[in-house]
PDB file of C-alpha atoms (C1' of nucleotides) in Angstrom:
ATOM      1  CA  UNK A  20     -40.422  94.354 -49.121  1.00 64.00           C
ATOM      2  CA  UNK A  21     -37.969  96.077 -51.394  1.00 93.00           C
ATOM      3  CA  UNK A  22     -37.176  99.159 -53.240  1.00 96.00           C
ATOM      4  CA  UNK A  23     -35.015 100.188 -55.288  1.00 97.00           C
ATOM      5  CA  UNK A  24     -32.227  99.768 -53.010  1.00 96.00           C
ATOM      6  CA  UNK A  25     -32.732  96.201 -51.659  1.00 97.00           C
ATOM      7  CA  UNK A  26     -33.407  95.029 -55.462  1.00 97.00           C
ATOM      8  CA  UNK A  27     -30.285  96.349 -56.483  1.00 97.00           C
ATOM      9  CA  UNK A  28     -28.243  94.787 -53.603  1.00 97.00           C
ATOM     10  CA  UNK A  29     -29.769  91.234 -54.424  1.00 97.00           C
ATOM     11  CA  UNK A  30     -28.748  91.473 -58.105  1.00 97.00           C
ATOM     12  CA  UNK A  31     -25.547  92.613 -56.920  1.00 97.00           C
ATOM     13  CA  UNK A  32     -25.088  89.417 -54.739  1.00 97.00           C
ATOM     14  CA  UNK A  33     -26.648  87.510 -57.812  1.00 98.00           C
ATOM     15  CA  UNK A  34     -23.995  88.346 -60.296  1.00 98.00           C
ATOM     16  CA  UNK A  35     -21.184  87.480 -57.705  1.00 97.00           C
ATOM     17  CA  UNK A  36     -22.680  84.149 -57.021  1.00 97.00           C
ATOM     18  CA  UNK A  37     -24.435  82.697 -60.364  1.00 98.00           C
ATOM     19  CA  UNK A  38     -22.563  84.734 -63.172  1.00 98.00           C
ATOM     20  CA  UNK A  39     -21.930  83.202 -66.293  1.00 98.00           C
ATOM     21  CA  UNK A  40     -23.149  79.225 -64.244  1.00 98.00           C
ATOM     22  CA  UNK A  41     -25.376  76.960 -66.234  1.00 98.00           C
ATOM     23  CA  UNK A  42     -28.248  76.036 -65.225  1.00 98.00           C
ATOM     24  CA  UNK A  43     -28.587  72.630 -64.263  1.00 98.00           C
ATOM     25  CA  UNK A  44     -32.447  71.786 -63.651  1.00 98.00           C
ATOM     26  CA  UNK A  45     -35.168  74.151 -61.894  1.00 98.00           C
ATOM     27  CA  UNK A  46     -37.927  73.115 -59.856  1.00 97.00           C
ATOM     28  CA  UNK A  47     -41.642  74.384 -59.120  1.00 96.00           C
ATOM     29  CA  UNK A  48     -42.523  73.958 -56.029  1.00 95.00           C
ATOM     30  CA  UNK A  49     -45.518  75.143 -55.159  1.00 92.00           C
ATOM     31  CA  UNK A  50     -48.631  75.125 -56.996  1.00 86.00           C
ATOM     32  CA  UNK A  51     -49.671  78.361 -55.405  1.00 93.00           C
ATOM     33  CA  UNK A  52     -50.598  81.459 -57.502  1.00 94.00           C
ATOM     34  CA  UNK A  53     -48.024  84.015 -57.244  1.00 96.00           C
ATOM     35  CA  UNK A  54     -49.012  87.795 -58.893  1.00 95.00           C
ATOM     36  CA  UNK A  55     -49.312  85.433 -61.873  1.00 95.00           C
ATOM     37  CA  UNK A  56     -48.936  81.572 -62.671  1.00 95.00           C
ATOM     38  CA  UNK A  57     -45.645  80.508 -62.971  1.00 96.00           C
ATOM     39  CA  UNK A  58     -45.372  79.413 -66.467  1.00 96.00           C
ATOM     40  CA  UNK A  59     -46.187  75.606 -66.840  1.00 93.00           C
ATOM     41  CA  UNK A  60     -42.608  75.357 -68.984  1.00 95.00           C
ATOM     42  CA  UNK A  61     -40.397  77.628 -67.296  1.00 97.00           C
ATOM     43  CA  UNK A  62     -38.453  74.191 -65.571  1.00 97.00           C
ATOM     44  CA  UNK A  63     -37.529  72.458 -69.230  1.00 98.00           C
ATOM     45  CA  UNK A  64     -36.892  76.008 -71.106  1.00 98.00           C
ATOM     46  CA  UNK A  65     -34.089  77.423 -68.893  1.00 98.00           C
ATOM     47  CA  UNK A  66     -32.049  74.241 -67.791  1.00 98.00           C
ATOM     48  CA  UNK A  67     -29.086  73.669 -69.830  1.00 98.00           C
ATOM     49  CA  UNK A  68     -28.768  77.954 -70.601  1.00 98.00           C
ATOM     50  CA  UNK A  69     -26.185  79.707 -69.288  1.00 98.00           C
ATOM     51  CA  UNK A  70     -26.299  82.828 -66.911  1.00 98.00           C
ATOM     52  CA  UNK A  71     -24.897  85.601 -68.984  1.00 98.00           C
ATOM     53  CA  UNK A  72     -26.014  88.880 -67.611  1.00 98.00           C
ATOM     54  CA  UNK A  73     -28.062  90.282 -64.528  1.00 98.00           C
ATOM     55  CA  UNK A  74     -29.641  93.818 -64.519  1.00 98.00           C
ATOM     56  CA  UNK A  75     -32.492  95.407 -62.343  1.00 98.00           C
ATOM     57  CA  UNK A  76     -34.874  97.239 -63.621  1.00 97.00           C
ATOM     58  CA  UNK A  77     -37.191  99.426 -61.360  1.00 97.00           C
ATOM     59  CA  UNK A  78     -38.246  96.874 -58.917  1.00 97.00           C
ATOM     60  CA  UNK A  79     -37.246  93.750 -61.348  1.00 98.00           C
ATOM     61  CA  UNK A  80     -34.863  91.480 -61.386  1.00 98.00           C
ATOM     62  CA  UNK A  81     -33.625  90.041 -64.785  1.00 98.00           C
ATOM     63  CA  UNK A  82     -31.495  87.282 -65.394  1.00 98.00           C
ATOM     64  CA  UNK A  83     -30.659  87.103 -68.903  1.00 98.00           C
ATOM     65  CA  UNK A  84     -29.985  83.305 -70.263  1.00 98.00           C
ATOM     66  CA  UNK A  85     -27.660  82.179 -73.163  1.00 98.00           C
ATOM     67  CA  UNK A  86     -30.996  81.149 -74.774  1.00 98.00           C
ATOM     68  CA  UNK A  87     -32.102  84.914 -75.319  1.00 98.00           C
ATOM     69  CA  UNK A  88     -35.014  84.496 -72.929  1.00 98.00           C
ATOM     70  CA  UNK A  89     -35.032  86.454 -69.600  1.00 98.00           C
ATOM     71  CA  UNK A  90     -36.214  84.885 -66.090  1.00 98.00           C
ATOM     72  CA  UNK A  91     -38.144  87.905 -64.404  1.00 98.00           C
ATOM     73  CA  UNK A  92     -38.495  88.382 -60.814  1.00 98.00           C
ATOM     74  CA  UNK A  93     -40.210  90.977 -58.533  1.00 98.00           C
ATOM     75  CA  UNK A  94     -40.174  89.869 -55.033  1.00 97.00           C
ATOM     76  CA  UNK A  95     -43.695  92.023 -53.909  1.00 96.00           C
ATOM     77  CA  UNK A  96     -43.587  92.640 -50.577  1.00 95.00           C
ATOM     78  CA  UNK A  97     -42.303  89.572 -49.007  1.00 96.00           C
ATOM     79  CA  UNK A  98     -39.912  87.795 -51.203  1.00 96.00           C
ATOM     80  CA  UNK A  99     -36.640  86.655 -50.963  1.00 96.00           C
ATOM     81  CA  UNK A 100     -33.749  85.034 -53.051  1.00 97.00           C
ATOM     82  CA  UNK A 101     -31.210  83.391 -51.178  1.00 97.00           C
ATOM     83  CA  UNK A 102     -28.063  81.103 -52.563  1.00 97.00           C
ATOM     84  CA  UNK A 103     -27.802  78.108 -50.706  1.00 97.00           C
ATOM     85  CA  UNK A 104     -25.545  74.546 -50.808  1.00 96.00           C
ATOM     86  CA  UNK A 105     -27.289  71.671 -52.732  1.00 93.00           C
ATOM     87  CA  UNK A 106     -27.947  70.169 -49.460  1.00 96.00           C
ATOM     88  CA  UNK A 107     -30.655  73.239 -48.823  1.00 97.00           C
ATOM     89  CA  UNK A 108     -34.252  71.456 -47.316  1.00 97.00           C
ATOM     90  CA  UNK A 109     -37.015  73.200 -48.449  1.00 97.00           C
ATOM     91  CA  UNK A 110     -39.481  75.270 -46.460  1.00 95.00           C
ATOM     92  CA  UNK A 111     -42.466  77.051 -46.061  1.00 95.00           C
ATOM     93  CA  UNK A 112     -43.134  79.855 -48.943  1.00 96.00           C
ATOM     94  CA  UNK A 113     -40.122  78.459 -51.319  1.00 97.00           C
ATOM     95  CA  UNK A 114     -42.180  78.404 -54.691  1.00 98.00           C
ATOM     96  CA  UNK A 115     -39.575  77.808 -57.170  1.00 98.00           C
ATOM     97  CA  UNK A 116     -35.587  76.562 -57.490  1.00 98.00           C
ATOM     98  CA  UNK A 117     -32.890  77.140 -59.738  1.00 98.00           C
ATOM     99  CA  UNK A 118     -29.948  74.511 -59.184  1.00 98.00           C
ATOM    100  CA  UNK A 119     -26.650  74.917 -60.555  1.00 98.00           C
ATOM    101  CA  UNK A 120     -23.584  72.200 -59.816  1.00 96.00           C
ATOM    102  CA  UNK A 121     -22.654  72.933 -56.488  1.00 95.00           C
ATOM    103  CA  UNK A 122     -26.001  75.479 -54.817  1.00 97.00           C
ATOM    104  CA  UNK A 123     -29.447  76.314 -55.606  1.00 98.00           C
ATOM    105  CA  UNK A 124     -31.149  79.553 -56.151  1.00 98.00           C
ATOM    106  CA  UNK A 125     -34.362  79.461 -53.968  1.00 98.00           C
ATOM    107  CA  UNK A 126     -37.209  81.909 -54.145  1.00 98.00           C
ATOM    108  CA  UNK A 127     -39.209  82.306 -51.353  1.00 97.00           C
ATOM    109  CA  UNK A 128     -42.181  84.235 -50.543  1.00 96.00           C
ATOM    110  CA  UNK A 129     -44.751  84.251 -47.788  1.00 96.00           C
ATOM    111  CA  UNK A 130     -47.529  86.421 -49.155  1.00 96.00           C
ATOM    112  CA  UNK A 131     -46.792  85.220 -53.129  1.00 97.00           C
ATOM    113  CA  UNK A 132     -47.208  88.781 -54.256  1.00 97.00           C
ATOM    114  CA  UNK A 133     -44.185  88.705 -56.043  1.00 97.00           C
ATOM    115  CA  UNK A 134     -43.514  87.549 -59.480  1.00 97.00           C
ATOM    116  CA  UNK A 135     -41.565  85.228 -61.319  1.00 98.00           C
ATOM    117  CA  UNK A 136     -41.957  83.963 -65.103  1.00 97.00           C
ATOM    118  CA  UNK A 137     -40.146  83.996 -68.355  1.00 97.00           C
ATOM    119  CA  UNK A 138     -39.969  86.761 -71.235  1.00 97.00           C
ATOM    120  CA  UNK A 139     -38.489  86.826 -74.634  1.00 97.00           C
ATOM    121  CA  UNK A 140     -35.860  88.844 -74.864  1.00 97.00           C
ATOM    122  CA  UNK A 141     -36.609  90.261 -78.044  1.00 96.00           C
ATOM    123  CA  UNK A 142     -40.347  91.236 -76.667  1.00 93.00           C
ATOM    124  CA  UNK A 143     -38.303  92.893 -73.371  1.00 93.00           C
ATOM    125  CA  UNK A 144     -38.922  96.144 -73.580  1.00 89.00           C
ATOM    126  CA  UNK A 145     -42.333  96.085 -75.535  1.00 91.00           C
ATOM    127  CA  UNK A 146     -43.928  93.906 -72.471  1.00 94.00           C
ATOM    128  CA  UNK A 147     -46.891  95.111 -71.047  1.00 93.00           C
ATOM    129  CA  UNK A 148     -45.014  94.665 -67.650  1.00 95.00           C
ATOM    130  CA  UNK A 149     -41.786  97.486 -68.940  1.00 95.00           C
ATOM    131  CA  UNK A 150     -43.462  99.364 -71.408  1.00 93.00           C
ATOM    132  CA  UNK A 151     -44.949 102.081 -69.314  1.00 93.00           C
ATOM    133  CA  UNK A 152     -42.353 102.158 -66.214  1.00 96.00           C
ATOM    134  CA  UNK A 153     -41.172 105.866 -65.504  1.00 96.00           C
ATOM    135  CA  UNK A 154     -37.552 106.746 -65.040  1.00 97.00           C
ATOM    136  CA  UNK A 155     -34.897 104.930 -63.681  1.00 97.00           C
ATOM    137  CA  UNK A 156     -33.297 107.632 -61.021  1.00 98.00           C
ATOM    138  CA  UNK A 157     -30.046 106.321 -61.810  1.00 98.00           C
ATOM    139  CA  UNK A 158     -30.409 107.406 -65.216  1.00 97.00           C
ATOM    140  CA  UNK A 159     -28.486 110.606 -66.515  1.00 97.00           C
ATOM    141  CA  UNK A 160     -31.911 111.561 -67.935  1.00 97.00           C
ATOM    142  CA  UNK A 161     -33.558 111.796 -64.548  1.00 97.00           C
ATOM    143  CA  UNK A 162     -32.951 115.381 -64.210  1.00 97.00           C
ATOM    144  CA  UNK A 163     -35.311 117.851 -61.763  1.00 97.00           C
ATOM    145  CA  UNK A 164     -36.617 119.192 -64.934  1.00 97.00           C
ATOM    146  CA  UNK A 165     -38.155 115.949 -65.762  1.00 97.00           C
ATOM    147  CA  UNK A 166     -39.647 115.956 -62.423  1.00 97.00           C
ATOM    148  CA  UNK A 167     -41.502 119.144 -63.162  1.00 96.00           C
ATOM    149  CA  UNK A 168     -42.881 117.275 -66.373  1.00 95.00           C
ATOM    150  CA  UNK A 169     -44.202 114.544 -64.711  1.00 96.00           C
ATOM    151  CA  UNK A 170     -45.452 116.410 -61.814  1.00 96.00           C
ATOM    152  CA  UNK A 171     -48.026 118.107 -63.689  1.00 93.00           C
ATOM    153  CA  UNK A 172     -51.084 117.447 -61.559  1.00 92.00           C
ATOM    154  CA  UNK A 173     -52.620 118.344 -58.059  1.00 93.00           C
ATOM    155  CA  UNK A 174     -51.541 114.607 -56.751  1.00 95.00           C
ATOM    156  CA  UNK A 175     -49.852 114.596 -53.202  1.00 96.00           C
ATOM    157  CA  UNK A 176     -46.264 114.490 -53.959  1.00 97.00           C
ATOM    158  CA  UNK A 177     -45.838 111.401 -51.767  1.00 97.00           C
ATOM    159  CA  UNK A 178     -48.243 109.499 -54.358  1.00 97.00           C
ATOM    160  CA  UNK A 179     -46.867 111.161 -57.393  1.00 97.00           C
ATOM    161  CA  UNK A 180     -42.799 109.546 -56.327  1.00 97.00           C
ATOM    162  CA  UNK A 181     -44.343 106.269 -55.813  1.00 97.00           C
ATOM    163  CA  UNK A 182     -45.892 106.102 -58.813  1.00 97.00           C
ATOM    164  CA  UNK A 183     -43.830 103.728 -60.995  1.00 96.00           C
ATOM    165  CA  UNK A 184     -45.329 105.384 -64.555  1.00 96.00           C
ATOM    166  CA  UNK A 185     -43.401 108.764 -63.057  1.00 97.00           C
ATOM    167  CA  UNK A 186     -40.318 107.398 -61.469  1.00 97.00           C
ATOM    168  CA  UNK A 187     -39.515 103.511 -60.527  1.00 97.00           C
ATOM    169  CA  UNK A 188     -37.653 102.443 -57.658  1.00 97.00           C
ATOM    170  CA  UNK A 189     -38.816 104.848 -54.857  1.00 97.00           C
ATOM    171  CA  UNK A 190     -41.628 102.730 -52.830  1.00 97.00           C
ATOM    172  CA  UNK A 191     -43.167 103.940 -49.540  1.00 97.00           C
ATOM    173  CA  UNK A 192     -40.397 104.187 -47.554  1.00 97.00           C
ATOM    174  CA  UNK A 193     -37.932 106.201 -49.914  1.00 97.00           C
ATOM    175  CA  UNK A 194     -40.464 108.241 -50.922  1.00 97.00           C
ATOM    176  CA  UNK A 195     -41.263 109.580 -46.879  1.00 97.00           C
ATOM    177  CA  UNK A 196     -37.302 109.474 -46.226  1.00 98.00           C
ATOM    178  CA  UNK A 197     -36.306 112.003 -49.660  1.00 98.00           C
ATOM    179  CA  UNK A 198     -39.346 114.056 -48.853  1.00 98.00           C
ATOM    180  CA  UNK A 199     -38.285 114.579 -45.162  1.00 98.00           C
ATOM    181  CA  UNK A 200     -34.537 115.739 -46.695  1.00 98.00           C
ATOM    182  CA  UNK A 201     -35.889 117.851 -49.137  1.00 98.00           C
ATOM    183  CA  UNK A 202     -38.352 119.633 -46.134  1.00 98.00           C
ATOM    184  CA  UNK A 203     -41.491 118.975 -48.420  1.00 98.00           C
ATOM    185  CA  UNK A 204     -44.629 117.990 -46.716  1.00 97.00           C
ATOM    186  CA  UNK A 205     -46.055 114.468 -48.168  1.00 97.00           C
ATOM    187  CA  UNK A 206     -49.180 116.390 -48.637  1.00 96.00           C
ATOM    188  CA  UNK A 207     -48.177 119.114 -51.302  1.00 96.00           C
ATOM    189  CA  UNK A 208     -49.687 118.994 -54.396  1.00 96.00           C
ATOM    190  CA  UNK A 209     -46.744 117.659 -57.022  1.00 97.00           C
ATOM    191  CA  UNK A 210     -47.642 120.573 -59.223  1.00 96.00           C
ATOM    192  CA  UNK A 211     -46.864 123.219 -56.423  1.00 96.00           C
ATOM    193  CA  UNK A 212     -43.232 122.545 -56.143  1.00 97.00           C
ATOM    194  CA  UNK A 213     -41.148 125.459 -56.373  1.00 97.00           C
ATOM    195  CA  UNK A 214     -37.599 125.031 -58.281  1.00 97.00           C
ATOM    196  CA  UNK A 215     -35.666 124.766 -55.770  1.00 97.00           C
ATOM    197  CA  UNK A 216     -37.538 122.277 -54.164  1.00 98.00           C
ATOM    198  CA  UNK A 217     -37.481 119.998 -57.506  1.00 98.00           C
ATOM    199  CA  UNK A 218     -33.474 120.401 -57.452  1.00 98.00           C
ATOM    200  CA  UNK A 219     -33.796 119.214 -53.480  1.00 98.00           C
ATOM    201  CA  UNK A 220     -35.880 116.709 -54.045  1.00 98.00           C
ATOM    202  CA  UNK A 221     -34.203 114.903 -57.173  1.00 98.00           C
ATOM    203  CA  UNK A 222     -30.563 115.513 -55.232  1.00 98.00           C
ATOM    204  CA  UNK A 223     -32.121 113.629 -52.247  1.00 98.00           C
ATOM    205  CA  UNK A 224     -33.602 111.110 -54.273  1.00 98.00           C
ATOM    206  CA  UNK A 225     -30.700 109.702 -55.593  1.00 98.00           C
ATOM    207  CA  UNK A 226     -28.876 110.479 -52.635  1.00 98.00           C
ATOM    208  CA  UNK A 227     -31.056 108.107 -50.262  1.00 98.00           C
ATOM    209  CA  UNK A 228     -30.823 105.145 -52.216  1.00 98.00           C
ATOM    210  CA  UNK A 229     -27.096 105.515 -52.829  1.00 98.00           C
ATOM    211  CA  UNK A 230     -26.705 105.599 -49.097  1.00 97.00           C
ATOM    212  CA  UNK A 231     -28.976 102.491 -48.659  1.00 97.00           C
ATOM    213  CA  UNK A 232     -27.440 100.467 -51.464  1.00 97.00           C
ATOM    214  CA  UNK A 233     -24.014 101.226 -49.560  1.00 97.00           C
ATOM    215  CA  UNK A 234     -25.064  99.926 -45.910  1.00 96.00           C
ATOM    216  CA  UNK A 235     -26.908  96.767 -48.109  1.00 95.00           C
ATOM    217  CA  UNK A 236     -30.367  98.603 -48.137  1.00 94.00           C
ATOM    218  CA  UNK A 237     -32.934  98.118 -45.529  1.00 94.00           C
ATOM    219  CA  UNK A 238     -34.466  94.992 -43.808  1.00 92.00           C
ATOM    220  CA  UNK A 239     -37.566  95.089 -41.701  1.00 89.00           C
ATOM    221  CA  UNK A 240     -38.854  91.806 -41.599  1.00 84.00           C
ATOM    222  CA  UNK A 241     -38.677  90.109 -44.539  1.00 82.00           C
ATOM    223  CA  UNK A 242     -35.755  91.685 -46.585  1.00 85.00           C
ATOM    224  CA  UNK A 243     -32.322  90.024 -46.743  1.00 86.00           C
ATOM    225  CA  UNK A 244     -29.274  89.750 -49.564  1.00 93.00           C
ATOM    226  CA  UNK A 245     -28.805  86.509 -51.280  1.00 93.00           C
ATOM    227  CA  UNK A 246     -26.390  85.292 -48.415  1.00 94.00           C
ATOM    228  CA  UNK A 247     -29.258  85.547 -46.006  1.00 94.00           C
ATOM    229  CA  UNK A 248     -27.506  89.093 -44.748  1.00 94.00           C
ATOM    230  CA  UNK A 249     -29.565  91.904 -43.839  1.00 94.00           C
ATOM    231  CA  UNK A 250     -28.691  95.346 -44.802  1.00 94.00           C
ATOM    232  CA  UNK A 251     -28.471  98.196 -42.053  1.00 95.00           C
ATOM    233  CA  UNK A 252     -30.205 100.977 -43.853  1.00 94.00           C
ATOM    234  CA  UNK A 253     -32.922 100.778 -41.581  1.00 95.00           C
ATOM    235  CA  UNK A 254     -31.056 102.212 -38.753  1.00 95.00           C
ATOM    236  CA  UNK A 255     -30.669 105.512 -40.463  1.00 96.00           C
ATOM    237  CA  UNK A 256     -33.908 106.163 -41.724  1.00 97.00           C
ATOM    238  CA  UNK A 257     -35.041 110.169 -40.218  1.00 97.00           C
ATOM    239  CA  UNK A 258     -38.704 109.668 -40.472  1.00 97.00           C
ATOM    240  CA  UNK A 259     -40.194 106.477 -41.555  1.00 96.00           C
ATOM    241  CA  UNK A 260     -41.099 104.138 -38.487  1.00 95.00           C
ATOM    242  CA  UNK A 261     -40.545 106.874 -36.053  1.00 96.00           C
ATOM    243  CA  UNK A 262     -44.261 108.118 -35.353  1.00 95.00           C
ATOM    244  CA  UNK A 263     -43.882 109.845 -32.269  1.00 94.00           C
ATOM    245  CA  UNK A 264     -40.290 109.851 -32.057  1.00 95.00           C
ATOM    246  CA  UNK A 265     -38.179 113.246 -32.031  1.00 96.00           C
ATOM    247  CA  UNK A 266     -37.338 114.821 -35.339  1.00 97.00           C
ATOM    248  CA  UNK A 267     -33.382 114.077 -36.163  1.00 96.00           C
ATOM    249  CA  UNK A 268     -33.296 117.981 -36.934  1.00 97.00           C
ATOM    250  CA  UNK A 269     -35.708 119.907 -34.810  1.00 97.00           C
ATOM    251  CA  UNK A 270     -36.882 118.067 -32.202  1.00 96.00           C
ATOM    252  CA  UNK A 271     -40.482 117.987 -33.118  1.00 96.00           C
ATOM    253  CA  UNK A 272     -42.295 115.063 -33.087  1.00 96.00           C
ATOM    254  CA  UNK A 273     -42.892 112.841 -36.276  1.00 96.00           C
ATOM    255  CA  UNK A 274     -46.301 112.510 -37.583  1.00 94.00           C
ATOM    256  CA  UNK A 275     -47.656 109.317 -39.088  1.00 95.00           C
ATOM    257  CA  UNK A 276     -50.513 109.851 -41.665  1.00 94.00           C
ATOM    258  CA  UNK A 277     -52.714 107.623 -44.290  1.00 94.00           C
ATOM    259  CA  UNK A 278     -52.355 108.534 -47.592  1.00 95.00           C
ATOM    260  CA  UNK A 279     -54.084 106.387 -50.426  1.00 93.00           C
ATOM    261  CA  UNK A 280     -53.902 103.621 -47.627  1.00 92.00           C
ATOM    262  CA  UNK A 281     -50.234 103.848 -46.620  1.00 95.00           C
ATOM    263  CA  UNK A 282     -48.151 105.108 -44.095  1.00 95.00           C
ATOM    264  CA  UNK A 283     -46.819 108.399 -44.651  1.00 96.00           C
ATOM    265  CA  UNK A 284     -43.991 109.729 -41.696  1.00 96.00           C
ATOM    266  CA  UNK A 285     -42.633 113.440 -41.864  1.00 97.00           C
ATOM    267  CA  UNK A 286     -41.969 116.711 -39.228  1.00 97.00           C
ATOM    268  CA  UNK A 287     -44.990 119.344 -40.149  1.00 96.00           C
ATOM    269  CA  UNK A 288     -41.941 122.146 -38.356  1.00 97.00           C
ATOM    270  CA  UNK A 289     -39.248 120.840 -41.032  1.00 97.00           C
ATOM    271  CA  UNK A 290     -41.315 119.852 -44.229  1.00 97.00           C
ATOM    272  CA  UNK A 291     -43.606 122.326 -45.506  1.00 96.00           C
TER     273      UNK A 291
ATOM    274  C1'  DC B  16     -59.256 111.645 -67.758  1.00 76.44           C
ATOM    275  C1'  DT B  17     -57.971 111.533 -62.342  1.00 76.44           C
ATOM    276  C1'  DT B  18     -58.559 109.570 -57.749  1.00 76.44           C
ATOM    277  C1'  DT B  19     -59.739 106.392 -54.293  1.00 76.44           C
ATOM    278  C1'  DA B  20     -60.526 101.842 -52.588  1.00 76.44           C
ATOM    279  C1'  DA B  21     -60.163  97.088 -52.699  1.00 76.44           C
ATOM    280  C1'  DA B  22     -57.932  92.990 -53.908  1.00 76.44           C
ATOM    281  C1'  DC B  23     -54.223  89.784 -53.869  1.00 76.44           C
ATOM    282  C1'  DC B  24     -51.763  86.830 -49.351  1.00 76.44           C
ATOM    283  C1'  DT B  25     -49.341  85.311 -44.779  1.00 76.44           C
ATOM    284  C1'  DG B  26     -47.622  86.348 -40.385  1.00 76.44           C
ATOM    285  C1'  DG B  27     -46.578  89.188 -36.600  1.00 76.44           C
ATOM    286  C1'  DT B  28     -48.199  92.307 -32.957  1.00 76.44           C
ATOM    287  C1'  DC B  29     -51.385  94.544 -29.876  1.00 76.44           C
ATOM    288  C1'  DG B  30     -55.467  94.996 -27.058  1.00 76.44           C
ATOM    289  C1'  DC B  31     -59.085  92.744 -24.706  1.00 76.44           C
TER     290       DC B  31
ATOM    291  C1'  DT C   2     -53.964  81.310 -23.971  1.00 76.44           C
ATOM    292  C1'  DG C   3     -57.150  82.787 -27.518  1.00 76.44           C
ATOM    293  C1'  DC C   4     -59.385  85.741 -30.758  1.00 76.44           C
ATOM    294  C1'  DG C   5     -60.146  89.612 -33.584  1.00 76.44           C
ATOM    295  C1'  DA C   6     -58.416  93.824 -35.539  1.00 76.44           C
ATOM    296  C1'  DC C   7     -54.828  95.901 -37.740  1.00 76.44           C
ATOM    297  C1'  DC C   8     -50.405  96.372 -39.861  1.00 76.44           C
ATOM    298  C1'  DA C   9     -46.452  95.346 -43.318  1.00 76.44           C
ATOM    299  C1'  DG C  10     -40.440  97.497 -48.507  1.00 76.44           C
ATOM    300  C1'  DG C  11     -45.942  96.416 -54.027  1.00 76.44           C
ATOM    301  C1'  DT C  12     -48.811  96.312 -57.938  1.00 76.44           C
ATOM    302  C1'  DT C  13     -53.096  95.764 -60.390  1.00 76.44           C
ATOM    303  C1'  DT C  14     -57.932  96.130 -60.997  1.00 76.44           C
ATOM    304  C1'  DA C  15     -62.418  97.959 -60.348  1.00 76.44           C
ATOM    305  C1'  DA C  16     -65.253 101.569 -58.992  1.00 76.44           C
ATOM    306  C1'  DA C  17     -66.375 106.349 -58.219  1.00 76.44           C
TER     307       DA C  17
END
DNA sequence: CTTTAAACCTGGTCGC
DNA sequence: TGCGACCAGGTTTAAA
């Protein structure tokens, strides 16, 4: 499901919709194992707190409570968190609801490899979950010198930007769709970059998913904001999902390729 | 240490 | 219409 993008459009629509609400009473659906079990308590230890801040990190959500502890949410592949009236009937895949006064919070997820459980917020940043995650590319620190220090090995650069110790947020989609801009083949080694294509590459990075978050990222299948919207990203993507279609720029065809067991799109005449 | 593969799941699509 | 194979925005674990 989501990157960087999508993630950052949900807590977007979260903050306009459950800002500073109080919880009201939370419900666990499902019994079904998620990435992890849901913890037993997580019901009883948020209702009554308040919603007083909510910030993404890499592909996390965090809502931070008035209670100092921190509901934390990664949506995998196939989950979704949608606002909806108190009159919302349940369905298939929704494993766990927040309810405030007047609308619920519903997380749903099909193939339950998403995430959702309950952290300290003292023990935040120390968790084994955020304690090795790379850089945020939204950070002023993300610079394309730090890419050349974390690009120190022969790893094909597709694997090396997906590789959440390196740099969160860019998943396999992002990843194909900066590398295409920057005309680098998903293939090159991350250590044979040349300068100038670490200054394209970090440019386009950040670039892509500032276009996506505009247009409300992209939806697929699954993806969708908190209203149940779906962003349009999708429709401007250059290379991913368009195997066999003409190259935006040259008219070559684009090639779709299996690296570490995902898709990989690009145009062997513009990325080299 | 790095690198690859498999595992975790459901649901949709495609070919026979 | 059915069935099997394969695919999907991610992450973690085990094996090589």
């Amino acid at each position: 499901m989501p990157e960087l993008p999508e993630v950052e459009i949900i807590c977007l629509g979260l903050r306009e919709k459950i800002l500073g609400d109080i919880i009201l009473g939370a419900e666990h659906i499902t019994k079904l194992k998620l990435r992890q079990e849901v913890p037993i308590n997580i019901s009883k230890k948020i209702t009554n707190a308040k919603i007083v801040a909510i910030e993404r990190r890499a592909k996390y959500i965090q809502i931070f409570l008035s209670n100092n502890l921190v509901i934390l949410i990664h949506l995998g592949m196939s989950g979704k968190l949608l606002i909806k009236d108190s009159s919302y009937i349940l369905q298939k895949h929704d494993h766990f609801v927040v309810k405030f006064n007047d609308k619920w919070l519903v997380f749903n997820d099909p193939r339950r490899f998403g995430l959702i459980t309950l952290i300290e917020e003292n023990n935040l940043k120390k968790h084994p979950i955020f304690a090795k995650l790379g850089m945020e590319p939204f950070d002023a620190k993300f610079t394309p010198k730090y890419l050349e220090g974390v690009f120190k090995n022969k790893q094909p650069i597709k694997l090396a930007l997906m590789d959440n110790y390196k740099l969160v947020g860019v998943g396999n989609i992002y990843a194909s769709e900066s590398l295409f801009f920057s005309k680098i083949s998903p293939t090159r080694a991350s250590n044979s970059l040349e300068k100038k294509e670490l200054i394209a590459l970090h440019y386009n990075i950040k670039k892509i998913l500032e276009n996506s978050i505009k247009l409300g990222g992209s939806s697929l299948k699954d993806y969708a904001k908190v209203s149940g919207e779906k962003g349009y990203f999708q429709n401007f993507f250059y290379v991913y999902g368009r195997e066999g279609k003409d190259c935006r720029n040259c008219g070559a065809k684009i090639i779709k390729i299996k690296q570490a067991g995902r898709a990989s799109f690009y145009c062997a005449d513009c990325q080299k």
